Every structure is written in C-alpha cells, then in structure tokens.
Short mmCIF file of C-alpha atoms in Angstrom, two decimals:
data_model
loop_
_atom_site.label_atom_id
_atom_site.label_comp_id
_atom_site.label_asym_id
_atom_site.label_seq_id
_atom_site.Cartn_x
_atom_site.Cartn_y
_atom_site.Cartn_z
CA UNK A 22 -7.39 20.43 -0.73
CA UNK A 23 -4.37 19.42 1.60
CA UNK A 24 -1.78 19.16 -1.16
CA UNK A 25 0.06 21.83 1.04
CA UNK A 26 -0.22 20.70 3.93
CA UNK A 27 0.56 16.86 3.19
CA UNK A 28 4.11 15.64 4.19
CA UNK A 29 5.59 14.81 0.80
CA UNK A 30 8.68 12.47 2.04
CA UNK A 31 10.84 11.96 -0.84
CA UNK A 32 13.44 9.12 -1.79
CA UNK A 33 16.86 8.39 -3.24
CA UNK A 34 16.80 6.10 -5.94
CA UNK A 35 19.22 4.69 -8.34
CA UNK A 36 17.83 3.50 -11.03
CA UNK A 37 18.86 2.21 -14.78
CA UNK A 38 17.33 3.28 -17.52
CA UNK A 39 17.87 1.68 -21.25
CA UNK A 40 21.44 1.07 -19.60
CA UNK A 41 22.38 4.41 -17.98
CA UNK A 42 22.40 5.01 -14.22
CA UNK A 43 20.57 7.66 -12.80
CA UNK A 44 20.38 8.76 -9.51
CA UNK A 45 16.92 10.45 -9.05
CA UNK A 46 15.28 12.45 -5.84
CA UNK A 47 11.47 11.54 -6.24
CA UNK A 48 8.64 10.66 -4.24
CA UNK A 49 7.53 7.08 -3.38
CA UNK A 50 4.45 7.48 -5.04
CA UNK A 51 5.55 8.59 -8.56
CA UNK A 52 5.06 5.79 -10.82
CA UNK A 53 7.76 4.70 -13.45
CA UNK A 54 5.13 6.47 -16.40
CA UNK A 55 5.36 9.71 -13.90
CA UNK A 56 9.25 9.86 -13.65
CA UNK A 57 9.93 8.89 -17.27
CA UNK A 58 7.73 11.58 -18.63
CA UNK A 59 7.51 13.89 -16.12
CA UNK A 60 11.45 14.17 -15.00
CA UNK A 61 13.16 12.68 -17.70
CA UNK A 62 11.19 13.65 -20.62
CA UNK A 63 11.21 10.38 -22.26
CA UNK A 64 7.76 10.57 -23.60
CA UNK A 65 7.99 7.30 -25.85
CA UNK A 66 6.10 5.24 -22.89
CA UNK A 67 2.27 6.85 -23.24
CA UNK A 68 -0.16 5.93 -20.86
CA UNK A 69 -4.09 5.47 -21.80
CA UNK A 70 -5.94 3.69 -18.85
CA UNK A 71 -3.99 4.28 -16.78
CA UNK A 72 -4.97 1.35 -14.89
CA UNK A 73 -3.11 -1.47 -15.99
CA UNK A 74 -5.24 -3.10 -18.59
CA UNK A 75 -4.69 -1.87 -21.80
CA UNK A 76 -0.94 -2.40 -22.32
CA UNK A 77 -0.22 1.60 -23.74
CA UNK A 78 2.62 2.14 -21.08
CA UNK A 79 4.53 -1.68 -21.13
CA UNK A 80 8.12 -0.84 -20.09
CA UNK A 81 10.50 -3.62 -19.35
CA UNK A 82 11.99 -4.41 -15.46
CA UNK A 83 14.41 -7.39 -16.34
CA UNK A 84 12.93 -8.32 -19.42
CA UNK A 85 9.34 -8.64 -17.66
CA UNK A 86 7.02 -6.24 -19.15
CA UNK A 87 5.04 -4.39 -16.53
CA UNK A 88 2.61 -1.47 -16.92
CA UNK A 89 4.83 1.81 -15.69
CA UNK A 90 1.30 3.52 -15.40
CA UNK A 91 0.98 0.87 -12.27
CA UNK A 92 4.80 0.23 -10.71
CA UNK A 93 6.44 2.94 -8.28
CA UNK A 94 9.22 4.08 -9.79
CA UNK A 95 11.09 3.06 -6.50
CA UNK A 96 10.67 -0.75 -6.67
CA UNK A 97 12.38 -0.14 -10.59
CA UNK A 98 15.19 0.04 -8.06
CA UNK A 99 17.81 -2.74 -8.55
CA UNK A 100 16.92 -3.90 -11.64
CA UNK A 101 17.04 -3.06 -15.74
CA UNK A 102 14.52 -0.68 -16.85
CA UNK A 103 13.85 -0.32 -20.78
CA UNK A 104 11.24 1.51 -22.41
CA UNK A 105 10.70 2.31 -26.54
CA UNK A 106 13.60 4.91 -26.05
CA UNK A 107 16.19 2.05 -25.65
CA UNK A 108 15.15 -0.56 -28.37
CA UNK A 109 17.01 1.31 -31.28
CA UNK A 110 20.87 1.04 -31.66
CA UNK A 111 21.97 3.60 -29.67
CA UNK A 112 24.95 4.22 -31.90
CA UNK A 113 24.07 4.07 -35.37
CA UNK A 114 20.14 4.64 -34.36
CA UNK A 115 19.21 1.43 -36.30
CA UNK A 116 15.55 0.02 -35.77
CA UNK A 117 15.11 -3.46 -33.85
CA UNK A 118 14.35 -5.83 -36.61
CA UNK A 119 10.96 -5.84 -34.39
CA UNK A 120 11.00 -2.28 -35.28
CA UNK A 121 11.81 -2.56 -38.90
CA UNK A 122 9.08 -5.59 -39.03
CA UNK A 123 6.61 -3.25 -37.58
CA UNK A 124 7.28 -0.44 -40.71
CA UNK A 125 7.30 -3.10 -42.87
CA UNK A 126 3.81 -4.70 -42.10
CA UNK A 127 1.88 -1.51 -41.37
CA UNK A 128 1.33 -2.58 -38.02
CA UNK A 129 0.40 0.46 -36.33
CA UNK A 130 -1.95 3.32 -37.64
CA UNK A 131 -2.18 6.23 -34.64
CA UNK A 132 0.73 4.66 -33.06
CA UNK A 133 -0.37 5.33 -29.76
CA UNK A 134 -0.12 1.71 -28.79
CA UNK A 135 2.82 0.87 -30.64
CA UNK A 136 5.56 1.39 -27.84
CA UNK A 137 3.47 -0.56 -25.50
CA UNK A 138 3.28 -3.68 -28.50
CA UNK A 139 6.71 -3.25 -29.25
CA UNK A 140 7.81 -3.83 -25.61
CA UNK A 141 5.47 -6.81 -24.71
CA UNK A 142 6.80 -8.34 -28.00
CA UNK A 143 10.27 -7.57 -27.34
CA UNK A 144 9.63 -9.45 -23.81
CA UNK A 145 8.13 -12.14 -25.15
CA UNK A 146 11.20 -12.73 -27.81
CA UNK A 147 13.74 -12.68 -25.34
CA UNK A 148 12.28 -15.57 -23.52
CA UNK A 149 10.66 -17.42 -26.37
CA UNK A 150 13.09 -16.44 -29.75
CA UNK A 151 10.63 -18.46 -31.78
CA UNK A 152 7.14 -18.42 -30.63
CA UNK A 153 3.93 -20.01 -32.33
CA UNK A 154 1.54 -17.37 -33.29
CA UNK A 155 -0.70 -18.84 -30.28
CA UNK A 156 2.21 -17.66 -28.15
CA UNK A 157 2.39 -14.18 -29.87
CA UNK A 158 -1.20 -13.30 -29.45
CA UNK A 159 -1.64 -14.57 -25.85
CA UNK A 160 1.44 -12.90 -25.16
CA UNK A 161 0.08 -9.64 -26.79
CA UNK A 162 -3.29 -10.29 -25.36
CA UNK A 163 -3.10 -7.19 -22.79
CA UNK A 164 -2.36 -4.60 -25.18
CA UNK A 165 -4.88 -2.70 -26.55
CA UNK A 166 -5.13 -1.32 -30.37
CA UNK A 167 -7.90 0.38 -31.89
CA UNK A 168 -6.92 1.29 -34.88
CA UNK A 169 -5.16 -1.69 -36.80
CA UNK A 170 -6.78 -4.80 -35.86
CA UNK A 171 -4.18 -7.30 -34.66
CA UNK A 172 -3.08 -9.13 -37.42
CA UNK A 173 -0.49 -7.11 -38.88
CA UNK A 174 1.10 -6.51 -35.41
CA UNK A 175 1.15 -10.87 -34.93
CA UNK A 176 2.45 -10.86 -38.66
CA UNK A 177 5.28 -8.70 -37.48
CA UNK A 178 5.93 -10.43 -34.24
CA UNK A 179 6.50 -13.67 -36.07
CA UNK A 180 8.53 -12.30 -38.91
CA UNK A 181 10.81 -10.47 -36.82
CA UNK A 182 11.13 -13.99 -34.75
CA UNK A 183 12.09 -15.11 -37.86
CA UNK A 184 14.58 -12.57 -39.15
CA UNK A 185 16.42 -12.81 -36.00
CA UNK A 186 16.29 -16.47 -35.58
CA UNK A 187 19.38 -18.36 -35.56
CA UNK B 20 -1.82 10.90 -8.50
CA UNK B 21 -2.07 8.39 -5.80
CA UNK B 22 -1.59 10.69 -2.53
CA UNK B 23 2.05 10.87 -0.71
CA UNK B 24 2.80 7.93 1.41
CA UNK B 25 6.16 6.91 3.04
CA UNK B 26 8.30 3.72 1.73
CA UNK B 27 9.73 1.43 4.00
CA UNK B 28 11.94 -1.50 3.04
CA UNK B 29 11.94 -4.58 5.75
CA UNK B 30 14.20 -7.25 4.42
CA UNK B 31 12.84 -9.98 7.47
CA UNK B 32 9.50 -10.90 7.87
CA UNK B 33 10.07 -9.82 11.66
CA UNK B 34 10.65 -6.31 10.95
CA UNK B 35 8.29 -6.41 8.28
CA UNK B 36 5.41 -7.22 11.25
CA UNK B 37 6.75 -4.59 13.43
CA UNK B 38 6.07 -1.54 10.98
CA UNK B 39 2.77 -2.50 10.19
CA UNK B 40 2.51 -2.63 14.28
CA UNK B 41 4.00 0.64 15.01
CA UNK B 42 3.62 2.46 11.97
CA UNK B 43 -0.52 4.45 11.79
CA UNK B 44 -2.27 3.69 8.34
CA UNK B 45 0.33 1.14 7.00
CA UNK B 46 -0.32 -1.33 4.62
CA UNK B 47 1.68 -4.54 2.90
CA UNK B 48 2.74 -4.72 -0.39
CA UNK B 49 4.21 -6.89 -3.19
CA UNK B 50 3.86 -6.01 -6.76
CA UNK B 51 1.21 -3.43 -5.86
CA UNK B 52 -0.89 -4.42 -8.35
CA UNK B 53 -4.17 -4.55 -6.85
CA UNK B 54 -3.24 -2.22 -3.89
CA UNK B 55 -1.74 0.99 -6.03
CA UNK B 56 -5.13 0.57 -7.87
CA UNK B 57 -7.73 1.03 -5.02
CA UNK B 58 -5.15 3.74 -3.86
CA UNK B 59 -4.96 6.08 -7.57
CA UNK B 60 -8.64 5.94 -7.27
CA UNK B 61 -8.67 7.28 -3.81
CA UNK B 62 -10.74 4.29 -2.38
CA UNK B 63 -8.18 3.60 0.15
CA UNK B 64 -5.69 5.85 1.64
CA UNK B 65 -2.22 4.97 3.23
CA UNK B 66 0.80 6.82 5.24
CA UNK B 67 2.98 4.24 4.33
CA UNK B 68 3.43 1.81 2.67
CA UNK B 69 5.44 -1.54 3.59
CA UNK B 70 7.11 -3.15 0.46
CA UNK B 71 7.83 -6.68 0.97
CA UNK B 72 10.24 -7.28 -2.01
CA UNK B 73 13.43 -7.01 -0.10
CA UNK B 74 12.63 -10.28 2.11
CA UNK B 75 14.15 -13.25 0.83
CA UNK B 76 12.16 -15.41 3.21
CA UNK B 77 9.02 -14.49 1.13
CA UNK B 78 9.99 -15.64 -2.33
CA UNK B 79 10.81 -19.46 -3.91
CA UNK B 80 9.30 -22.43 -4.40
CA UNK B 81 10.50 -25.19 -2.54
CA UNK B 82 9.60 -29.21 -2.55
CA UNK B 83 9.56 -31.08 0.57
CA UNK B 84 10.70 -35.14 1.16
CA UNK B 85 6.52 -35.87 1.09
CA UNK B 86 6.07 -33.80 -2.38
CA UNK B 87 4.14 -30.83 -0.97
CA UNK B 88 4.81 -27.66 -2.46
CA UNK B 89 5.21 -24.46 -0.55
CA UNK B 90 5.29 -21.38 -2.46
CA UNK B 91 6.39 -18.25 -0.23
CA UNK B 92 3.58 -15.60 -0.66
CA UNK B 93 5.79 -12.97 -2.23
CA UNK B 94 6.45 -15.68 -5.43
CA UNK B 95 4.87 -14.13 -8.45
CA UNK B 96 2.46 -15.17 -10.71
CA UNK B 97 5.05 -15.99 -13.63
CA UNK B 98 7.56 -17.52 -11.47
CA UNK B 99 4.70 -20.35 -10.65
CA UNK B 100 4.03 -20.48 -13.99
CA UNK B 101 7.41 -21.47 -14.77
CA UNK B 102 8.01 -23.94 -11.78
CA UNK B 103 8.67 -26.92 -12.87
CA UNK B 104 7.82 -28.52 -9.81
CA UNK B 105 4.43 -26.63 -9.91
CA UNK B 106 3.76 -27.94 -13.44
CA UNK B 107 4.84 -31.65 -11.99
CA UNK B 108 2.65 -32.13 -9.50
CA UNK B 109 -0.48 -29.55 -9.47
CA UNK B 110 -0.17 -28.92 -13.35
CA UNK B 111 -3.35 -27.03 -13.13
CA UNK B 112 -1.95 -24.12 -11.49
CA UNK B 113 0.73 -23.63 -13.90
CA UNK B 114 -1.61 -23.45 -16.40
CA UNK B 115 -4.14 -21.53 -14.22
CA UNK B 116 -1.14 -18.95 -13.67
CA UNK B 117 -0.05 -18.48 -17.36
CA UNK B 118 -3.81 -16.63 -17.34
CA UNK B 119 -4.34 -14.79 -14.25
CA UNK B 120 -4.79 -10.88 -15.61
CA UNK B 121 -2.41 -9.98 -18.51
CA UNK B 122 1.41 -10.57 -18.44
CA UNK B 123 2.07 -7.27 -16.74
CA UNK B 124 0.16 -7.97 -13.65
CA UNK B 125 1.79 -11.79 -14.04
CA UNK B 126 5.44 -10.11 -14.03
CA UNK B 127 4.87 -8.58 -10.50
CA UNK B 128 1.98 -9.40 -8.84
CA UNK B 129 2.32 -12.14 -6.40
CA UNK B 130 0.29 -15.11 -5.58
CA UNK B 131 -0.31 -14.09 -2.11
CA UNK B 132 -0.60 -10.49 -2.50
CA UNK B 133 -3.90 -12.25 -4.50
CA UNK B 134 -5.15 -13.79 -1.51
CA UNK B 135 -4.77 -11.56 1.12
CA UNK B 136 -6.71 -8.61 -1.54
CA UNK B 137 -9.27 -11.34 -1.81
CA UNK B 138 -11.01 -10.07 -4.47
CA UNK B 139 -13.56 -12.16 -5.68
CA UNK B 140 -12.66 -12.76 -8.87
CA UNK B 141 -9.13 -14.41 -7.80
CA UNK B 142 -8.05 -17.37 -10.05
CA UNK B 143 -5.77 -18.80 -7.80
CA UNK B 144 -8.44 -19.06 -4.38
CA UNK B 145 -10.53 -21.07 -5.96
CA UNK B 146 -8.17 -23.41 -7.68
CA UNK B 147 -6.42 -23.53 -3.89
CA UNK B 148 -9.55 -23.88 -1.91
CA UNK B 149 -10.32 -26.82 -4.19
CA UNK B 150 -6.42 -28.43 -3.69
CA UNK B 151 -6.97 -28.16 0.46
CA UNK B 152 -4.08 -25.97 0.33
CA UNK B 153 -2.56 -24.63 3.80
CA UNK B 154 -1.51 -20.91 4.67
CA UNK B 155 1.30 -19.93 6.84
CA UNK B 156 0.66 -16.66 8.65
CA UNK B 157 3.44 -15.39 10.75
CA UNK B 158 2.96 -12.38 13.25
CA UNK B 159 3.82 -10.81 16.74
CA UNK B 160 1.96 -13.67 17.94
CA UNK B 161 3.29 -16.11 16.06
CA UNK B 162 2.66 -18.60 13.56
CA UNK B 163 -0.26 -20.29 12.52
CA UNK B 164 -1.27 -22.43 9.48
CA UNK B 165 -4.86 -22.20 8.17
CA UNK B 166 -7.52 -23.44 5.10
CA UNK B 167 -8.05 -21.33 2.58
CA UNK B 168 -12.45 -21.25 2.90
CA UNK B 169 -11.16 -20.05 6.97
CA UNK B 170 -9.02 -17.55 5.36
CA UNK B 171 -11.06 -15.57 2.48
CA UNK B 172 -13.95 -14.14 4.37
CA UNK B 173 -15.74 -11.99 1.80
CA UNK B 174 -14.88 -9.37 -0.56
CA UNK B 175 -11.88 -7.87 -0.45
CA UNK B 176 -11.44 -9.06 3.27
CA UNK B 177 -8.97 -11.85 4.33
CA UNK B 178 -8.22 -13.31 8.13
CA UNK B 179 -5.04 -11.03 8.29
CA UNK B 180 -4.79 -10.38 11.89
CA UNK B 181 -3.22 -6.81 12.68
CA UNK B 182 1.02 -7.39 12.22
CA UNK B 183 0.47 -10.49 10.86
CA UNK B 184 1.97 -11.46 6.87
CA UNK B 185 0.65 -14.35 5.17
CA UNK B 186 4.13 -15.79 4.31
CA UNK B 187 3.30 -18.95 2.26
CA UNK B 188 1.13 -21.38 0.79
CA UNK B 189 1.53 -24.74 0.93
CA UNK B 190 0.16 -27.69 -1.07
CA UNK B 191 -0.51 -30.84 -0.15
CA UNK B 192 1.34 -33.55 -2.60
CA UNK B 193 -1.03 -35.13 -5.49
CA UNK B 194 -2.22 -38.77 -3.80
CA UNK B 195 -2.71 -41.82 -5.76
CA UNK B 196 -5.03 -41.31 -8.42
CA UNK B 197 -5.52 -37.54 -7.74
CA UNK B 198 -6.27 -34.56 -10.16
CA UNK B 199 -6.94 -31.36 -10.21
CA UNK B 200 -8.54 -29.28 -13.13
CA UNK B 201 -10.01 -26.02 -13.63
CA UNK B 202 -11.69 -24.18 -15.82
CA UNK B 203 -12.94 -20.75 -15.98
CA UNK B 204 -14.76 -18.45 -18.63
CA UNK B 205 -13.77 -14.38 -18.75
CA UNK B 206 -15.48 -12.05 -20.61
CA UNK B 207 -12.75 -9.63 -19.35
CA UNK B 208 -9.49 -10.03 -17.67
CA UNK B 209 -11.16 -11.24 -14.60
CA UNK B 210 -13.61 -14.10 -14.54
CA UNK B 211 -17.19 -14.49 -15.26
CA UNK B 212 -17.17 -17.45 -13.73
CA UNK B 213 -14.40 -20.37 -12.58
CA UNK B 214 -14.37 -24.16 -11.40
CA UNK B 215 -11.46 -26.36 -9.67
CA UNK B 216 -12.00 -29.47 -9.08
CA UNK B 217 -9.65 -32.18 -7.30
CA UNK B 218 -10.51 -35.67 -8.07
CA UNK B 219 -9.42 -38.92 -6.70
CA UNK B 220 -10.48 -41.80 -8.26
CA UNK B 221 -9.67 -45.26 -7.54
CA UNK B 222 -9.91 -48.43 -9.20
CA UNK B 223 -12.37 -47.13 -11.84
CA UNK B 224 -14.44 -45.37 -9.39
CA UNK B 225 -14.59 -41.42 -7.86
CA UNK B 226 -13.76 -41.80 -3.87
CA UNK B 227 -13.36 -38.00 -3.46
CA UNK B 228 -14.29 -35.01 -5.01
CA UNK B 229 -14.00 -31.40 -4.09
CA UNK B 230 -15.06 -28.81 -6.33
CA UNK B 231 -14.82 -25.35 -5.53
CA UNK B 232 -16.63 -22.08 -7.63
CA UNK B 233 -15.11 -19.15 -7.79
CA UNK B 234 -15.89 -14.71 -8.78
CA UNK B 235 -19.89 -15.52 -8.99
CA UNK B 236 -20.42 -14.88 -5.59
CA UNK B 237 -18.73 -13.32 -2.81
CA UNK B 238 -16.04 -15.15 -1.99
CA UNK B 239 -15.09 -18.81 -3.50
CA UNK B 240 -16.89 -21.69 -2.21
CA UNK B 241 -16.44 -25.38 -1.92
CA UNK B 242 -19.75 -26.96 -4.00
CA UNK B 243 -20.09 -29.52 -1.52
CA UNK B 244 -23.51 -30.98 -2.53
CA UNK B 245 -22.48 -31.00 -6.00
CA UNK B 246 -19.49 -32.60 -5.10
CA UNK B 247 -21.15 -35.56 -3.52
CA UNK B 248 -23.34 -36.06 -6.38
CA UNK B 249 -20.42 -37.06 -8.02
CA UNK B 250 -18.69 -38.85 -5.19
CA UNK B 251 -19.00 -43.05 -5.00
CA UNK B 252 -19.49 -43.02 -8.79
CA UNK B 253 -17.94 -45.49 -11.48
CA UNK B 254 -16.00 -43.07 -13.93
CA UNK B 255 -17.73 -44.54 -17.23
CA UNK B 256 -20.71 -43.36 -15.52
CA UNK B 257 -19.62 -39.84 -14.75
CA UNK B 258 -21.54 -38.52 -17.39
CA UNK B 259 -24.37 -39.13 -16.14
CA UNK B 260 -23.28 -37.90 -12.93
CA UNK B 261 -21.80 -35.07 -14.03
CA UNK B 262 -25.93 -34.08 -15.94
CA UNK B 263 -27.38 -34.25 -12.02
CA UNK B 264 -24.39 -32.63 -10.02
CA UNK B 265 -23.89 -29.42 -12.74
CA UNK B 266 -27.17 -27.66 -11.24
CA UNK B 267 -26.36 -27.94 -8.11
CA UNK B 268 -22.57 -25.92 -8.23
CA UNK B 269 -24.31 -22.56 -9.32
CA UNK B 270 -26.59 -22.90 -5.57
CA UNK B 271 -23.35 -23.25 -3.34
CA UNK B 272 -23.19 -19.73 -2.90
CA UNK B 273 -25.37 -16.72 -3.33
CA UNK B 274 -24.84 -15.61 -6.95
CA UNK B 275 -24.29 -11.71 -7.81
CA UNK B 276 -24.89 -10.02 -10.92
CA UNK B 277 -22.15 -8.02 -12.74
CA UNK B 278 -22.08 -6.07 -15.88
CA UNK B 279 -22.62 -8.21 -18.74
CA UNK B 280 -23.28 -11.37 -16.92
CA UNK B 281 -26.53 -11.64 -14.70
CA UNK B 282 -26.80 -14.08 -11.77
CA UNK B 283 -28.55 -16.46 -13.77
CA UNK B 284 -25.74 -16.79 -16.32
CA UNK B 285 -23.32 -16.80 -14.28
CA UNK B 286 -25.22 -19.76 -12.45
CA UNK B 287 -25.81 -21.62 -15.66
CA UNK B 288 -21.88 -20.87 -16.45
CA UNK B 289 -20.61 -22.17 -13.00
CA UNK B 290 -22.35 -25.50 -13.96
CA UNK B 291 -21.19 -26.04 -17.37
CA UNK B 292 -17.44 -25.36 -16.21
CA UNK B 293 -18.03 -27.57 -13.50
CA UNK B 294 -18.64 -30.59 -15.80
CA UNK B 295 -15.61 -29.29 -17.94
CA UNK B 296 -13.12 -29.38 -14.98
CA UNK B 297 -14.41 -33.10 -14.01
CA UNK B 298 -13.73 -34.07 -17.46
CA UNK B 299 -10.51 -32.46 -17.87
CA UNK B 300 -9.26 -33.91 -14.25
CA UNK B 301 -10.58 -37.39 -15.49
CA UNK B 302 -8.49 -36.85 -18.45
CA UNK B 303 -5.27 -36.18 -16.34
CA UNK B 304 -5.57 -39.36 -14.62
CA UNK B 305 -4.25 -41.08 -18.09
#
C-alpha cells in the first residue's frame, strides 16, 4: 500500500453549509458525503451506492440536487450547500411542510432514503411550486426506495405542493 | 476513497491547456461525473486534476445572426434543458436533455464533459451526430472545428489531442422543412438502445435524411443505408418506407451484447426506434 508514501496536498475551502460559513482544511479528493460525515458529523446525508444512481446522498448546491457521494467537496466552493440538517426551522425546529407531509403519509419505512427524497423534492419545489404528479415522479425518478413503494412519497410531494401553494 | 490528486483552478481556456501540458498524469474536468467514477473504482488514476468550472469562456448558450446555436462545452445538462433557444430551434435536445441520467448527474454534468468521456451509451452524441453538429477544439496548436462521427472514435476514446479542450458545440440552424427527433429505450439510466433522426422534407416529399444509432455498438453511427431507404420518398408513403429501412439501422454498426439486452434485441430495438423518431420528426414538421 502507498497510503504513506502518497503526497496528500490539501486545500482551503470556504464553504456554506445550510447557511453557515465554514472554512475547512481538506483534501481535493474528499467528496461533499466524506466532509459532511466525516468532519462535520452531519450524518443526515447517508450514502448507499455510492455511485451516483440511487439518490441516498442528494444534497442541494444552489437548489440543484447533486449526489454528495459523487461531487468534491471543493467545487461546493462558492455556492449554497443544504443537506436534511438544514430543511427544519432552525429556530423553533419546525418540520418543512414537505417534512410534516412525509409523517403524515407514511412515506418512508427504514428511512434510509428519506433525506435523499426529501432533498430531490425540496429541489424540485423550489423551481416548480406546483408540479403535476408526472413532474414529481420523473423528478424523483433517481432515488431509490425499497421499502415503501413510491406512492406515498408522490402523495406527499404533491400535498406538500399544495399546502404551501399560494 | 478515490486516491489523492492535486486541484488546479484555470479560469482561461489558455491556462487551462497549459496544465494539462506541463502538469504529468493530468486530466480535465467539469462536473466530474463520469470521471470521479472511473477514478473511486481505481480504473484510472490521476495527479491532478484540472477543474474547468472557473472559465467563463466555457459556459452559455449563445445564438448567432444565421440561428446556429453554440453551446460552450462546460454548459450543463439542465441549463440546455432550460434554453429556450435550445427548445426553439432543436426542440429535441431539450427534451433529450431533461433525460440524460437522473437529475443529479443533469445538475452538474456537462454536455461536453459527455463527449469527450465518449461513453457509448451518450444521449447527446447520437442526437448531435444526427444534427451535423460542429466541435470547437482549442489547444497549444490552435483551433480547429470538427464532425462529431471524426470526433468519437470508440469507447471511451475521443480525438482530444494532448493540451487540447473541446470548448463548444455548435449547431447548425433548423433549414426549411427540417426536424429532428429521437427516441431511445433504457432499461436503466443509460440506454438500451437510441435513434436521432434529422429530416428535411420538402413539398410533401423526404429530400434528406440522416439517422444516427446510438449505445448498441461501440460508438454512435450514422445509419446511412437506412437513411437512404427513406430518402426521395413522398411522406404519405413513409410508412411503407419506414417497414424496408427499420432492418437495415440495427446493421450500421457492429452490435454488442450487454446485460439484459442481447445483440439481437438491441438490433430489433434500434429498428423499431428508428421508425418512431421518423414519425415523431414528421410530426414536428406541423
């Protein structure tokens, strides 16, 4: 193994998470799932494929989702990072409604997938505030759950579009 | 963990050139998406890594006075999406883009961070080898503009010469009585198989055609006997057309099987979306 006798250059990176600043020494390689678990200990974002295909780890870079299994934590540089940690009121600790709509249609059973939903959804109803449930599932069509079947997590998607909907 | 690796940060394509000259085991990237793969798995292995983010010239979508759209290789996949100029003139892309991978890979991964990975698979090479669209390269020697079939040469291998960035892709403006369709059928993210076809048809009859098939075989290929089948025909007969020329897409190209989908099928497939993306373009021309 050369893992002592590789050069391990490091980096300075600012970056903001779920609205805080944080200046970070890391390595170019760490991915955004590596520096949010590993360093910062939020453990909300899980990764499963790790691989970019099944949706687990969907964090937000300007209201994009991308997979933080898959993104250097670097190039989160300069723009707004938010993971599950950040959708709750950070004040009073109140649920998203997508949250609440979640609870209230059972849409989760292991949960394992459930921050990676809740961010692609959260995406998606930032750009489109009331989307068809076409929209919802091909939106939610890269994240993987198998526990629930889908239908409860569209039925929550839609009613939280709903709730919040002017 | 992918292995350690330097970052640099070029913010003009110039400088951008000169690391990849200067710098041992360098490579380009965009979004990463395909490259960060290949490297976690330990199938490739670079010292650093060039990210191409912080160079303006490589992102937007611009409309010249003729109507050809150039789209700077760093654009991403959801940015085309959104274009409306894209969805304007070459429609089919838009739509082609709001389906490329999941909307992860669609949030960063660039159109010509596609291209130059050349993976078969790629939605958007065979949908722009079937629109004639040009590439810009740009390199210590210059620049040079070049068709898409000259630029994909096989599986995951692209004419990149060494220092040299593919900086944009350009399409030609729709002329009169020109379409462009395409159709694809994915069992996974990535497609079984995929058709584009451009069709010009004037005064009732079909004066060009150029289909091109894409992920069945190694690299996306214009279906030009097919394609002449259908050429010279009156469109109320294109049916009929459309029953001789399907066969013949699935032998432009040596077929591969894959998990789930032998050569065969994926032969069979290649026809039956060829006859759905001749349709569909026949439809746009309402």
């Amino acid at each position: 193994m050369s893992a002592e006798t590789d050069p391990r250059p490091t980096i300075e990176v600012d970056l903001s998470i779920n609205g805080r600043s944080r200046r970070l020494t890391i390595e170019p390689r760490e991915t955004v799932a590596e520096v949010l678990r590993g360093r910062l200990a939020l453990t909300g974002t899980k990764v499963s494929c790790d691989a970019q295909v099944c949706g687990t780890c969907t964090v937000l870079l300007d209201n994009r989702p991308v997979s933080a299994c898959s993104v250097l934590a670097a190039d989160a540089e300069g723009q707004a990072l938010e993971t599950i940690e950040g959708l709750a009121d950070p004040e009073s600790g109140d649920l998203s409604p997508l949250q609440q709509a979640f609870i209230d249609h059972a849409a989760f059973q292991c949960g394992f997938c459930t921050p990676g939903f809740l961010m692609a959804a959260t995406a998606l109803l930032r750009e489109e505030p009331d989307p068809s449930r076409e929209r919802v599932m091909e939106a939610l069509e890269g994240n993987i759950c198998r526990c629930t079947g889908y239908v409860p997590i569209v039925d929550a998607v839609l009613s939280a579009a709903r709730r919040s909907a002017p | 963990m992918i292995r350690p690796f330097e970052l640099h940060r070029p913010t003009t394509i110039a400088e951008a050139s000169g690391l990849l000259m200067t710098l041992p085991e360098s490579a380009l990237y965009r979004g990463g998406t395909e490259l960060l793969q290949v490297m976690k798995l330990g199938l490739a292995r670079f010292a650093h890594l060039i990210d191409l983010k912080r160079i303006p010239a490589l992102h937007g979508i611009t409309t010249d006075e003729a109507g050809s759209i150039r789209i700077a290789a760093g654009t991403v996949h959801h940015e085309i999406e959104r274009s409306t100029a894209v969805r304007a003139a070459w429609p089919a892309l838009a739509e082609l883009e709001r389906h490329v991978a999941n909307p992860r890979v669609r949030s960063i991964g660039s159109i010509g961070g596609n291209l130059c990975f050349a993976e078969p698979h790629s939605d958007p090479a065979a949908l722009l080898l079937a629109a004639d669209a040009r590439l810009e390269l740009e390199g210590a020697a210059g620049r040079r503009t070049i068709a898409v079939d000259d630029f994909i040469l096989g599986p995951l291998e692209s004419d990149v010469a060494p220092g040299e960035l593919l900086t944009a892709i350009v399409l030609p403006a729709p002329a009169a009585g020109m379409t462009l369709a395409y159709r694809r059928l994915a069992l996974a993210e990535r497609p079984t198989a995929s058709v584009a076809c451009r069709l010009t048809v004037l005064h009732g009859v079909v004066v060009e055609v150029r289909l091109a098939v894409g992920a069945i075989g190694v690299r996306p290929v214009l279906a030009t006997v097919a394609s002449a089948a259908l050429t010279g025909v009156p469109v109320t007969d294109l049916e009929e057309a459309i029953r001789v020329a399907s066969p013949l897409v699935g032998q432009a190209c040596e077929v591969v099987d894959e998990p789930g989908a032998s050569a065969e099928y994926r032969r069979h497939l290649a026809g039956v979306l060829a006859g759905r993306a001749v349709r569909a373009a026949t439809e746009l021309m309402a």
